[in-house]
Amino acid sequence: MLLESLEVDKFRNLSGKLACRPGLTILTGDNGHGKTNWLEAIHILATTRSFRTSKLQETICFNSDTAVIRGIVKQSEDIHREMRAVLQGNTKSFTVNEKKETIQRYLGQLHAVVFNADGLEIVRGQPDQRRRFLDSAIVSIYPPFVQTLFDYNRVIKQKNSLLQTARDDAYSIEKTAELLEPWNQQLAALAARVHRARVRYVERLNEVLEKKLFGREEITIRHLSSLEDKGDLADYENLIAERLKIRVQAELLSGYALVGTHRDDLEILFDGHDLRKFGSAGQQRSALLLLQLANLSV
């Protein structure tokens, strides 16, 4: 797929049109003239999210209440699609060929990968940064996964709320287990789906990295989870359900869900060594770039 043109209106300090030719496009200009803003607009158009802020209303020009991003995407020789993002206050809407789409149906029309200094948090930062990187990559090739993540996070939030109430009000283990049962059933089913998707994606990513298409360095991704990485969906679900039953007392004491894929991590190995602990700044940047390029080939 190829972004052929990009048009923005009232987006940060930009209103105008950008033509994109096949191959490499380089944006040049003085500081403060909006080069990064163009890249941000492309990222929002492709992913519905900004790589600079979690509040899209911050991207709307000061003298306006609405910003519009429009792109023409060539998906094959005979197929062109118009993608449009409309940002208005705290709301956002997305259309393809003038038809309003859900986020789930909209994603996947255009792929975009960002490489910048903030991206090093994927290597250096906390596990949630690496989980977000992995999940975003999965969503880019399988948009329905975004709904699974939404449902999983909703269940975790509800379960944590219940656990904190149970701890503060000194519920018995038996009562807590009874109240948790419906949430744990949902959690086991959703966690199994998240786990399977992550395992499969990491396997495919490592297959691409093994080919060393983008450099000589040996980069490997290891999925760190309390679950085995081999099995089918039913195996994962049963295993999670058993662990949930065992950890009721520990969860009651802590007030938080201790079993699930929200505790997963990724280990990025550079020539066999943990990049986060032993890699130089240059090696970390190189590995991150290789990961981003490999994501495009999965």
XYZ file of N, CA and C in Angstrom, residues 9-277:
807
model
N -6.363 19.973 7.550
C -7.014 21.263 7.763
C -7.129 21.507 9.258
N -6.521 22.602 9.719
C -6.559 22.993 11.126
C -5.918 21.949 12.033
N -4.927 21.234 11.525
C -4.205 20.251 12.335
C -2.923 20.898 12.844
N -2.846 21.109 14.158
C -1.746 21.866 14.768
C -1.545 23.168 13.997
N -0.345 23.396 13.418
C -0.121 24.640 12.676
C -0.245 24.435 11.170
N -0.879 23.327 10.770
C -0.919 22.969 9.351
C -2.312 23.065 8.750
N -2.353 23.555 7.531
C -3.505 23.435 6.637
C -2.910 23.413 5.233
N -3.036 22.292 4.558
C -2.434 22.194 3.234
C -2.419 20.769 2.737
N -1.709 20.560 1.639
C -1.693 19.259 0.982
C -0.262 18.839 0.695
N -0.012 17.545 0.833
C 1.309 16.981 0.605
C 1.185 15.828 -0.383
N 1.953 15.881 -1.467
C 1.959 14.789 -2.446
C 3.109 13.844 -2.126
N 2.837 12.556 -2.143
C 3.851 11.554 -1.819
C 4.148 10.715 -3.056
N 5.379 10.707 -3.479
C 5.773 9.909 -4.636
C 6.206 8.516 -4.185
N 6.179 7.546 -5.082
C 6.681 6.210 -4.732
C 8.148 6.287 -4.322
N 8.535 5.469 -3.344
C 9.907 5.484 -2.874
C 10.058 6.335 -1.633
N 11.198 6.966 -1.505
C 11.533 7.720 -0.308
C 11.064 9.168 -0.415
N 10.388 9.644 0.624
C 9.979 11.048 0.709
C 10.683 11.679 1.902
N 11.345 12.793 1.690
C 12.072 13.488 2.748
C 11.449 14.861 2.950
N 11.100 15.171 4.197
C 10.563 16.485 4.534
C 11.695 17.351 5.071
N 11.851 18.529 4.528
C 12.883 19.451 4.988
C 12.236 20.781 5.354
N 12.906 21.518 6.224
C 12.388 22.818 6.624
C 12.994 23.252 7.938
N 12.810 24.523 8.279
C 13.341 25.057 9.528
C 12.585 24.485 10.720
N 13.202 24.605 11.894
C 12.550 24.160 13.120
C 11.238 24.909 13.333
N 10.225 24.184 13.779
C 8.946 24.817 14.084
C 8.029 25.002 12.901
N 8.423 24.538 11.718
C 7.598 24.724 10.525
C 6.626 23.577 10.269
N 6.692 22.512 11.086
C 5.652 21.495 11.003
C 6.035 20.166 10.397
N 7.338 19.873 10.288
C 7.738 18.588 9.687
C 7.188 17.407 10.490
N 7.369 17.477 11.811
C 6.878 16.381 12.659
C 5.359 16.330 12.664
N 4.719 17.485 12.494
C 3.254 17.512 12.462
C 2.705 16.717 11.278
N 3.382 16.806 10.134
C 2.967 16.006 8.977
C 3.072 14.513 9.289
N 4.170 14.122 9.925
C 4.350 12.709 10.274
C 3.301 12.257 11.285
N 2.999 13.132 12.227
C 1.970 12.804 13.220
C 0.613 12.621 12.555
N 0.310 13.468 11.580
C -0.967 13.354 10.865
C -1.066 12.009 10.148
N 0.035 11.590 9.518
C 0.042 10.282 8.844
C -0.205 9.164 9.851
N 0.436 9.264 11.001
C 0.296 8.216 12.018
C -1.134 8.133 12.541
N -1.762 9.274 12.761
C -3.156 9.278 13.213
C -4.055 8.687 12.142
N -3.815 9.068 10.896
C -4.623 8.541 9.794
C -4.505 7.019 9.717
N -3.319 6.499 9.963
C -3.089 5.054 9.841
C -3.534 4.276 11.066
N -3.294 4.827 12.261
C -3.473 4.044 13.490
C -4.563 4.562 14.408
N -5.118 5.745 14.129
C -6.115 6.453 14.960
C -5.495 7.040 16.220
N -4.173 6.950 16.363
C -3.514 7.448 17.568
C -2.317 8.313 17.200
N -2.010 9.258 18.094
C -0.819 10.081 17.925
C 0.356 9.424 18.635
N 1.564 9.620 18.105
C 2.750 9.125 18.804
C 3.340 10.200 19.715
N 2.636 11.362 19.820
C 3.152 12.460 20.634
C 2.290 12.763 21.848
N 0.994 12.466 21.772
C 0.084 12.786 22.869
C -1.061 11.790 22.899
N -1.581 11.553 24.092
C -2.751 10.679 24.224
C -4.048 11.471 24.089
N -3.935 12.803 24.035
C -5.116 13.671 23.937
C -5.156 14.300 22.542
N -5.975 13.738 21.680
C -5.998 14.210 20.295
C -6.516 15.636 20.171
N -7.264 16.116 21.178
C -7.735 17.500 21.093
C -6.572 18.486 21.099
N -5.404 18.056 21.588
C -4.224 18.921 21.580
C -3.691 19.140 20.168
N -4.122 18.323 19.219
C -3.639 18.455 17.843
C -4.487 19.419 17.017
N -5.593 19.901 17.581
C -6.480 20.814 16.854
C -5.939 22.236 16.963
N -5.919 22.941 15.851
C -5.424 24.323 15.816
C -6.149 25.181 16.843
N -5.433 26.141 17.446
C -5.986 26.950 18.529
C -7.253 27.702 18.142
N -7.353 28.130 16.892
C -8.504 28.943 16.484
C -9.623 28.108 15.871
N -9.621 26.807 16.131
C -10.640 25.936 15.552
C -11.074 24.894 16.573
N -12.255 24.324 16.356
C -12.709 23.232 17.224
C -12.678 21.890 16.503
N -12.211 21.888 15.238
C -12.180 20.660 14.449
C -10.925 20.613 13.586
N -10.318 19.444 13.520
C -9.195 19.203 12.608
C -9.545 18.020 11.715
N -9.119 18.098 10.460
C -9.422 17.035 9.498
C -8.124 16.568 8.837
N -7.962 15.253 8.759
C -6.831 14.642 8.050
C -7.411 13.734 6.971
N -6.956 13.918 5.745
C -7.488 13.130 4.625
C -6.336 12.583 3.797
N -6.402 11.307 3.467
C -5.346 10.700 2.669
C -5.903 9.811 1.579
N -5.219 9.772 0.457
C -5.556 8.845 -0.625
C -4.528 7.719 -0.592
N -5.008 6.500 -0.425
C -4.137 5.335 -0.273
C -4.303 4.406 -1.470
N -3.200 4.092 -2.098
C -3.209 3.124 -3.197
C -2.914 1.748 -2.608
N -3.919 0.866 -2.640
C -3.741 -0.459 -2.054
C -3.356 -1.505 -3.092
N -3.631 -1.227 -4.336
C -3.177 -2.062 -5.453
C -3.283 -1.213 -6.707
N -2.956 -1.772 -7.843
C -3.005 -1.007 -9.091
C -4.399 -0.464 -9.373
N -5.411 -1.207 -8.986
C -6.786 -0.825 -9.327
C -7.600 -0.323 -8.145
N -7.026 -0.339 -6.947
C -7.805 0.021 -5.761
C -7.179 1.221 -5.059
N -7.942 2.303 -4.988
C -7.569 3.493 -4.227
C -8.659 3.753 -3.190
N -8.254 4.176 -2.016
C -9.226 4.466 -0.975
C -8.937 5.819 -0.347
N -10.021 6.522 -0.043
C -9.888 7.781 0.680
C -10.109 7.509 2.159
N -9.111 7.845 2.957
C -9.218 7.717 4.406
C -9.334 9.111 5.005
N -10.197 9.237 5.992
C -10.409 10.553 6.599
C -10.545 10.407 8.114
N -9.833 11.271 8.836
C -9.945 11.349 10.291
C -10.445 12.741 10.656
N -11.510 12.798 11.439
C -12.072 14.067 11.890
C -11.941 14.123 13.408
N -11.206 15.108 13.889
C -10.979 15.280 15.320
C -11.758 16.494 15.788
N -12.632 16.289 16.754
C -13.484 17.375 17.233
C -13.592 17.274 18.748
N -12.933 18.202 19.449
C -12.927 18.136 20.902
C -12.316 16.827 21.373
N -13.059 16.126 22.233
C -12.592 14.840 22.741
C -13.026 13.665 21.874
N -13.711 13.934 20.780
C -14.230 12.856 19.938
C -13.418 12.745 18.648
N -13.482 11.571 18.058
C -12.808 11.343 16.780
C -13.655 10.378 15.962
N -13.650 10.577 14.657
C -14.382 9.679 13.765
C -13.521 9.408 12.543
N -13.744 8.237 11.935
C -12.905 7.801 10.823
C -13.780 7.229 9.718
N -13.455 7.593 8.491
C -14.222 7.108 7.345
C -13.288 6.538 6.288
N -13.812 5.600 5.527
C -13.129 5.048 4.355
C -14.085 5.168 3.187
N -13.656 5.898 2.150
C -14.524 6.174 0.999
C -15.864 6.754 1.450
N -15.767 7.708 2.385
C -16.914 8.466 2.898
C -17.884 7.623 3.728
N -17.507 6.409 4.065
C -18.335 5.567 4.924
C -17.710 5.514 6.312
N -18.488 5.906 7.321
C -17.976 5.901 8.684
C -17.741 4.467 9.139
N -16.566 4.244 9.740
C -16.195 2.897 10.156
C -15.888 2.851 11.649
N -16.085 1.684 12.246
C -15.606 1.465 13.602
C -14.084 1.390 13.570
N -13.456 1.600 14.717
C -12.002 1.506 14.792
C -11.538 0.140 14.297
N -12.268 -0.888 14.687
C -11.893 -2.256 14.329
C -11.873 -2.458 12.821
N -12.846 -1.901 12.112
C -12.916 -2.059 10.658
C -11.993 -1.070 9.937
N -11.710 0.050 10.585
C -10.882 1.084 9.954
C -9.404 0.688 9.930
N -8.930 0.117 11.029
C -7.512 -0.215 11.127
C -7.106 -1.236 10.070
N -5.872 -1.125 9.623
C -5.350 -2.055 8.631
C -5.391 -1.534 7.208
N -6.023 -0.363 6.997
C -6.078 0.216 5.654
C -4.723 0.790 5.237
N -3.970 1.281 6.235
C -2.672 1.908 5.981
C -1.759 1.572 7.155
N -0.552 1.144 6.879
C 0.398 0.790 7.933
C 1.424 1.906 8.099
N 1.767 2.194 9.345
C 2.765 3.223 9.634
C 3.598 2.787 10.832
N 4.890 3.008 10.747
C 5.816 2.689 11.829
C 6.609 3.946 12.149
N 6.745 4.254 13.438
C 7.470 5.447 13.866
C 8.788 5.036 14.510
N 9.849 5.706 14.109
C 11.153 5.497 14.743
C 11.644 6.848 15.235
N 11.667 7.018 16.553
C 12.167 8.260 17.144
C 12.777 7.950 18.508
N 13.289 8.994 19.159
C 13.980 8.788 20.436
C 13.055 8.195 21.489
N 11.787 8.607 21.486
C 10.843 8.084 22.473
C 10.646 6.581 22.317
N 10.862 6.077 21.108
C 10.667 4.655 20.869
C 11.636 3.775 21.635
N 12.738 4.352 22.117
C 13.699 3.568 22.882
C 13.114 3.059 24.190
N 11.996 3.652 24.625
C 11.336 3.153 25.829
C 10.851 1.724 25.633
N 10.654 1.321 24.385
C 10.294 -0.074 24.111
C 11.399 -0.992 24.617
N 12.644 -0.550 24.475
C 13.784 -1.341 24.928
C 14.104 -1.059 26.388
N 14.150 0.220 26.752
C 14.650 0.611 28.068
C 13.573 0.679 29.142
N 12.332 0.860 28.717
C 11.269 1.172 29.663
C 10.679 -0.028 30.374
N 9.483 0.197 30.910
C 8.787 -0.812 31.695
C 8.080 -1.824 30.788
N 7.678 -2.979 31.347
C 7.012 -4.010 30.535
C 5.782 -3.528 29.779
N 5.035 -2.579 30.353
C 3.821 -2.121 29.666
C 4.150 -1.466 28.326
N 5.346 -0.861 28.212
C 5.762 -0.267 26.942
C 5.953 -1.348 25.878
N 6.540 -2.458 26.280
C 6.776 -3.543 25.326
C 5.481 -4.276 24.984
N 4.587 -4.419 25.966
C 3.287 -5.026 25.666
C 2.516 -4.166 24.676
N 2.572 -2.850 24.866
C 1.858 -1.947 23.963
C 2.435 -2.028 22.547
N 3.751 -2.111 22.452
C 4.410 -2.265 21.148
C 3.939 -3.540 20.456
N 3.928 -4.638 21.191
C 3.524 -5.926 20.624
C 2.056 -5.919 20.227
N 1.205 -5.410 21.106
C -0.233 -5.416 20.818
C -0.575 -4.517 19.638
N 0.097 -3.374 19.537
C -0.149 -2.478 18.399
C 0.244 -3.150 17.089
N 1.338 -3.902 17.122
C 1.770 -4.618 15.918
C 0.747 -5.675 15.518
N 0.189 -6.371 16.501
C -0.824 -7.389 16.204
C -2.068 -6.742 15.619
N -2.501 -5.638 16.215
C -3.697 -4.938 15.729
C -3.509 -4.484 14.287
N -2.287 -4.098 13.921
C -2.048 -3.587 12.568
C -2.304 -4.644 11.496
N -2.146 -5.926 11.848
C -2.407 -6.982 10.862
C -3.694 -7.744 11.163
N -4.227 -7.581 12.384
C -5.476 -8.247 12.742
C -6.304 -7.281 13.591
N -6.973 -6.307 12.957
C -7.699 -5.263 13.679
C -8.699 -5.754 14.725
N -9.403 -6.894 14.542
C -10.346 -7.328 15.585
C -9.697 -7.556 16.950
N -8.377 -7.704 16.981
C -7.683 -7.908 18.257
C -7.863 -6.717 19.181
N -8.136 -5.545 18.628
C -8.314 -4.362 19.466
C -9.517 -4.534 20.390
N -10.554 -5.224 19.927
C -11.727 -5.468 20.767
C -11.399 -6.455 21.888
N -10.595 -7.461 21.582
C -10.168 -8.408 22.617
C -9.399 -7.692 23.716
N -8.488 -6.799 23.329
C -7.722 -6.031 24.312
C -8.631 -5.136 25.141
N -9.590 -4.493 24.485
C -10.527 -3.619 25.194
C -11.306 -4.419 26.231
N -11.824 -5.565 25.828
C -12.610 -6.399 26.745
C -11.749 -6.917 27.892
N -10.528 -7.313 27.581
C -9.633 -7.822 28.622
C -9.339 -6.737 29.661
N -8.988 -5.547 29.204
C -8.671 -4.455 30.125
C -9.883 -4.051 30.955
N -11.069 -4.131 30.363
C -12.297 -3.828 31.110
C -12.494 -4.832 32.243
N -12.296 -6.116 31.957
C -12.465 -7.153 32.979
C -11.428 -6.989 34.092
N -10.185 -6.698 33.728
C -9.142 -6.489 34.742
C -9.500 -5.310 35.646
N -9.997 -4.242 35.058
C -10.377 -3.066 35.844
C -11.502 -3.399 36.813
N -12.513 -4.117 36.343
C -13.632 -4.491 37.204
C -13.175 -5.451 38.305
N -12.320 -6.387 37.948
C -11.838 -7.343 38.945
C -11.003 -6.647 40.015
N -10.133 -5.735 39.618
C -9.326 -4.999 40.590
C -10.202 -4.197 41.540
N -11.248 -3.592 41.011
C -12.173 -2.833 41.853
C -12.828 -3.743 42.889
N -13.242 -4.925 42.449
C -13.865 -5.883 43.362
C -12.869 -6.371 44.411
N -11.643 -6.658 44.006
C -10.625 -7.129 44.944
C -10.296 -6.082 46.004
N -10.244 -4.831 45.602
C -9.938 -3.776 46.565
C -11.071 -3.597 47.567
N -12.307 -3.724 47.093
C -13.453 -3.671 48.004
C -13.419 -4.851 48.966
N -13.126 -6.044 48.440
C -13.068 -7.252 49.271
C -11.974 -7.147 50.328
N -10.835 -6.591 49.944
C -9.735 -6.434 50.903
C -10.080 -5.407 51.971
N -10.590 -4.263 51.554
C -10.894 -3.193 52.500
C -12.014 -3.568 53.457
N -12.977 -4.369 52.980
C -14.119 -4.757 53.816
C -13.937 -6.126 54.460
N -12.717 -6.683 54.348
C -12.360 -7.941 55.002
C -13.285 -9.093 54.627
N -13.531 -9.253 53.334
C -14.327 -10.399 52.878
C -13.550 -11.693 53.143
N -14.280 -12.782 53.347
C -13.642 -14.089 53.479
C -13.147 -14.553 52.109
N -12.235 -15.519 52.123
C -11.737 -16.069 50.859
C -12.872 -16.707 50.078
N -13.764 -17.396 50.795
C -14.878 -18.073 50.129
C -15.795 -17.073 49.432
N -16.116 -15.989 50.135
C -16.997 -14.980 49.543
C -16.317 -14.303 48.354
N -15.031 -14.016 48.514
C -14.291 -13.378 47.425
C -14.255 -14.279 46.196
N -13.980 -15.569 46.412
C -13.927 -16.517 45.296
C -15.263 -16.591 44.576
N -16.346 -16.558 45.341
C -17.682 -16.618 44.738
C -17.958 -15.381 43.891
N -17.584 -14.210 44.402
C -17.815 -12.964 43.668
C -16.916 -12.861 42.431
N -15.730 -13.446 42.536
C -14.781 -13.361 41.423
C -15.094 -14.333 40.292
N -15.866 -15.370 40.566
C -16.066 -16.441 39.601
C -16.491 -15.946 38.219
N -17.539 -15.100 38.096
C -17.930 -14.666 36.741
C -16.849 -13.839 36.050
N -16.113 -13.027 36.822
C -15.045 -12.229 36.220
C -13.883 -13.122 35.802
N -13.574 -14.123 36.630
C -12.473 -15.023 36.295
C -12.778 -15.873 35.067
N -14.041 -16.233 34.880
C -14.411 -16.978 33.678
C -14.133 -16.152 32.427
N -14.548 -14.877 32.481
C -14.282 -13.990 31.341
C -12.785 -13.765 31.164
N -12.100 -13.582 32.296
C -10.665 -13.310 32.247
C -9.899 -14.471 31.618
N -10.238 -15.693 31.989
C -9.543 -16.861 31.441
C -9.724 -16.947 29.930
N -10.953 -16.720 29.470
C -11.225 -16.807 28.029
C -10.493 -15.717 27.257
N -10.530 -14.492 27.772
C -9.894 -13.373 27.072
C -8.371 -13.459 27.143
N -7.843 -13.824 28.308
C -6.389 -13.938 28.456
C -5.830 -15.012 27.531
N -6.581 -16.093 27.347
C -6.134 -17.156 26.441
C -6.011 -16.631 25.018
N -6.966 -15.803 24.596
C -6.929 -15.248 23.243
C -5.781 -14.259 23.086
N -5.559 -13.430 24.108
C -4.444 -12.480 24.052
C -3.119 -13.239 24.002
N -2.995 -14.248 24.852
C -1.746 -15.023 24.911
C -1.459 -15.706 23.579
N -2.473 -16.341 23.008
C -2.262 -17.038 21.736
C -1.841 -16.067 20.640
N -2.480 -14.889 20.586
C -2.132 -13.905 19.557
C -0.691 -13.432 19.721
N -0.278 -13.199 20.963
C 1.093 -12.738 21.205
C 2.113 -13.816 20.851
N 1.829 -15.043 21.237
C 2.749 -16.146 20.929
C 2.931 -16.283 19.425
N 1.829 -16.272 18.704
C 1.902 -16.443 17.248
C 2.644 -15.291 16.589
N 2.396 -14.060 17.069
C 3.056 -12.918 16.436
C 4.558 -12.950 16.698
N 4.949 -13.260 17.927
C 6.381 -13.319 18.246
C 7.065 -14.397 17.410
N 6.400 -15.518 17.199
C 6.967 -16.573 16.348
C 7.197 -16.058 14.931
N 6.213 -15.351 14.389
C 6.340 -14.821 13.026
C 7.409 -13.735 12.960
N 7.474 -12.904 13.993
C 8.478 -11.840 14.022
C 9.886 -12.432 14.062
N 10.079 -13.468 14.858
C 11.398 -14.107 14.931
C 11.776 -14.774 13.613
N 10.791 -15.301 12.903
C 11.073 -15.892 11.589
C 11.615 -14.838 10.630
N 11.038 -13.632 10.684
C 11.529 -12.536 9.837
C 12.927 -12.117 10.276
N 13.125 -11.987 11.591
C 14.420 -11.550 12.103
C 15.523 -12.561 11.803
N 15.182 -13.842 11.788
C 16.179 -14.880 11.507
C 16.752 -14.756 10.098
N 15.990 -14.183 9.191
C 16.461 -14.041 7.808
C 17.504 -12.939 7.667
N 17.611 -12.081 8.702
C 18.596 -10.998 8.706
C 18.498 -10.154 7.436
N 17.269 -9.792 7.109
C 17.050 -9.018 5.890
C 17.560 -7.591 6.019
N 17.663 -7.112 7.269
C 17.930 -5.687 7.460
C 19.281 -5.417 8.126
N 20.080 -6.443 8.343
C 21.372 -6.230 8.976
C 21.997 -7.548 9.384
N 23.226 -7.491 9.857
C 23.951 -8.710 10.218
C 23.675 -9.140 11.654
N 23.217 -8.218 12.493
C 23.033 -8.529 13.892
C 21.936 -9.577 14.087
N 22.120 -10.389 15.101
C 21.127 -11.410 15.426
C 20.202 -10.871 16.512
N 18.979 -10.560 16.128
C 17.976 -10.058 17.054
C 16.937 -11.147 17.273
N 16.628 -11.412 18.535
C 15.620 -12.406 18.878
C 14.680 -11.822 19.922
N 13.410 -12.146 19.800
C 12.415 -11.699 20.770
C 11.958 -12.900 21.582
N 11.954 -12.741 22.894
C 11.477 -13.803 23.777
C 10.227 -13.316 24.512
N 9.165 -14.068 24.387
C 7.904 -13.731 25.050
C 7.945 -14.273 26.475
N 7.900 -13.382 27.458
C 7.963 -13.773 28.865
C 6.556 -13.819 29.440
N 6.133 -15.009 29.800
C 4.783 -15.214 30.316
C 4.807 -16.358 31.312
N 3.843 -16.359 32.217
C 3.727 -17.465 33.170
C 3.138 -18.701 32.504
N 2.667 -18.556 31.273
C 2.074 -19.669 30.537
C 3.083 -20.267 29.568
N 2.870 -21.519 29.247
C 3.674 -22.152 28.213
C 3.320 -21.539 26.860
N 4.301 -21.487 25.971
C 4.064 -20.907 24.650
C 3.591 -21.932 23.628
N 3.303 -23.137 24.075
C 2.795 -24.163 23.173
C 1.453 -24.667 23.700
N 0.501 -24.804 22.801
C -0.804 -25.309 23.199
C -1.890 -24.657 22.375
N -3.118 -25.147 22.549
C -4.219 -24.531 21.827
C -5.003 -23.627 22.768
N -6.028 -22.995 22.239
C -6.781 -22.007 23.004
C -7.395 -22.624 24.256
N -7.941 -23.821 24.132
C -8.566 -24.484 25.283
C -7.538 -24.795 26.367
N -6.331 -25.205 25.960
C -5.269 -25.486 26.937
C -4.927 -24.231 27.728
N -4.767 -23.118 27.021
C -4.443 -21.859 27.688
C -5.549 -21.468 28.666
N -6.788 -21.562 28.209
C -7.915 -21.141 29.038
C -8.007 -21.993 30.302
N -7.839 -23.299 30.170
C -7.912 -24.188 31.335
C -6.782 -23.910 32.318
N -5.588 -23.664 31.794
C -4.443 -23.389 32.654
C -4.640 -22.088 33.422
N -5.125 -21.062 32.745
C -5.369 -19.780 33.405
C -6.450 -19.932 34.465
N -7.508 -20.662 34.155
C -8.597 -20.867 35.112
C -8.093 -21.555 36.377
N -7.222 -22.555 36.227
C -6.665 -23.253 37.388
C -5.813 -22.314 38.234
N -5.015 -21.488 37.595
C -4.150 -20.573 38.342
C -4.959 -19.490 39.043
N -6.055 -19.091 38.436
C -6.925 -18.105 39.075
C -7.505 -18.657 40.370
N -7.871 -19.929 40.379
C -8.421 -20.550 41.590
C -7.366 -20.619 42.694
N -6.133 -20.925 42.302
C -5.052 -21.073 43.278
C -4.668 -19.738 43.909
N -4.780 -18.645 43.146
C -4.258 -17.347 43.602
C -5.299 -16.446 44.251
N -6.466 -16.979 44.596
C -7.519 -16.134 45.176
C -7.032 -15.429 46.436
N -6.417 -16.164 47.353
C -5.972 -15.562 48.606
C -4.919 -14.484 48.363
N -3.961 -14.767 47.498
C -2.915 -13.782 47.205
C -3.507 -12.534 46.566
N -4.480 -12.713 45.675
C -5.112 -11.560 45.034
C -5.918 -10.756 46.041
N -6.579 -11.448 46.968
C -7.353 -10.749 47.995
C -6.443 -9.901 48.871
N -5.286 -10.439 49.246
C -4.349 -9.701 50.088
C -3.754 -8.496 49.366
N -3.487 -8.647 48.076
C -2.858 -7.554 47.327
C -3.866 -6.524 46.839
N -5.092 -6.972 46.583
C -6.104 -6.075 46.031
C -5.992 -5.900 44.529
N -5.199 -6.746 43.883
C -5.002 -6.629 42.435
C -4.980 -8.011 41.780
N -5.346 -8.032 40.498
C -5.298 -9.265 39.714
C -3.841 -9.657 39.481
N -3.484 -10.857 39.886
C -2.101 -11.320 39.786
C -1.894 -12.341 38.676
N -2.968 -12.791 38.074
C -2.887 -13.793 37.012
C -3.466 -13.206 35.733
N -2.706 -13.277 34.655
C -3.216 -12.773 33.382
C -2.113 -12.238 32.499
N -2.481 -11.890 31.297
C -1.497 -11.439 30.312
C -1.074 -9.985 30.519
N -1.712 -9.286 31.463
C -1.298 -7.913 31.769
C 0.024 -7.890 32.530
N 0.571 -9.054 32.820
C 1.857 -9.139 33.506
C 2.964 -9.681 32.588
N 2.649 -9.840 31.315
C 3.630 -10.339 30.337
C 4.730 -9.307 30.078
N 5.802 -9.766 29.488
C 6.881 -8.874 29.063
C 7.541 -9.476 27.822
N 8.351 -8.671 27.173
C 9.179 -9.131 26.060
C 10.638 -8.938 26.437
N 11.461 -9.899 26.085
C 12.903 -9.762 26.244
C 13.501 -9.671 24.844
N 14.226 -8.594 24.600
C 14.846 -8.375 23.295
C 16.319 -8.744 23.406
N 16.717 -9.757 22.663
C 18.088 -10.262 22.730
C 18.882 -9.789 21.517
N 20.060 -9.254 21.773
C 20.966 -8.772 20.730
C 22.199 -9.659 20.772
N 22.371 -10.503 19.748
C 23.446 -11.498 19.740
C 23.440 -12.331 21.021
N 22.230 -12.677 21.487
C 22.067 -13.568 22.632
C 22.043 -12.900 23.984
N 22.226 -11.577 24.057
C 22.275 -10.874 25.337
C 21.057 -9.956 25.489
N 20.587 -9.840 26.727
C 19.444 -8.980 27.017
C 19.819 -7.538 26.684
N 19.171 -6.991 25.682
C 19.527 -5.663 25.182
C 19.280 -4.583 26.224
N 18.238 -4.747 27.024
C 17.907 -3.725 28.025
C 19.005 -3.609 29.075
N 19.598 -4.739 29.452
C 20.602 -4.737 30.516
C 22.018 -4.525 29.995
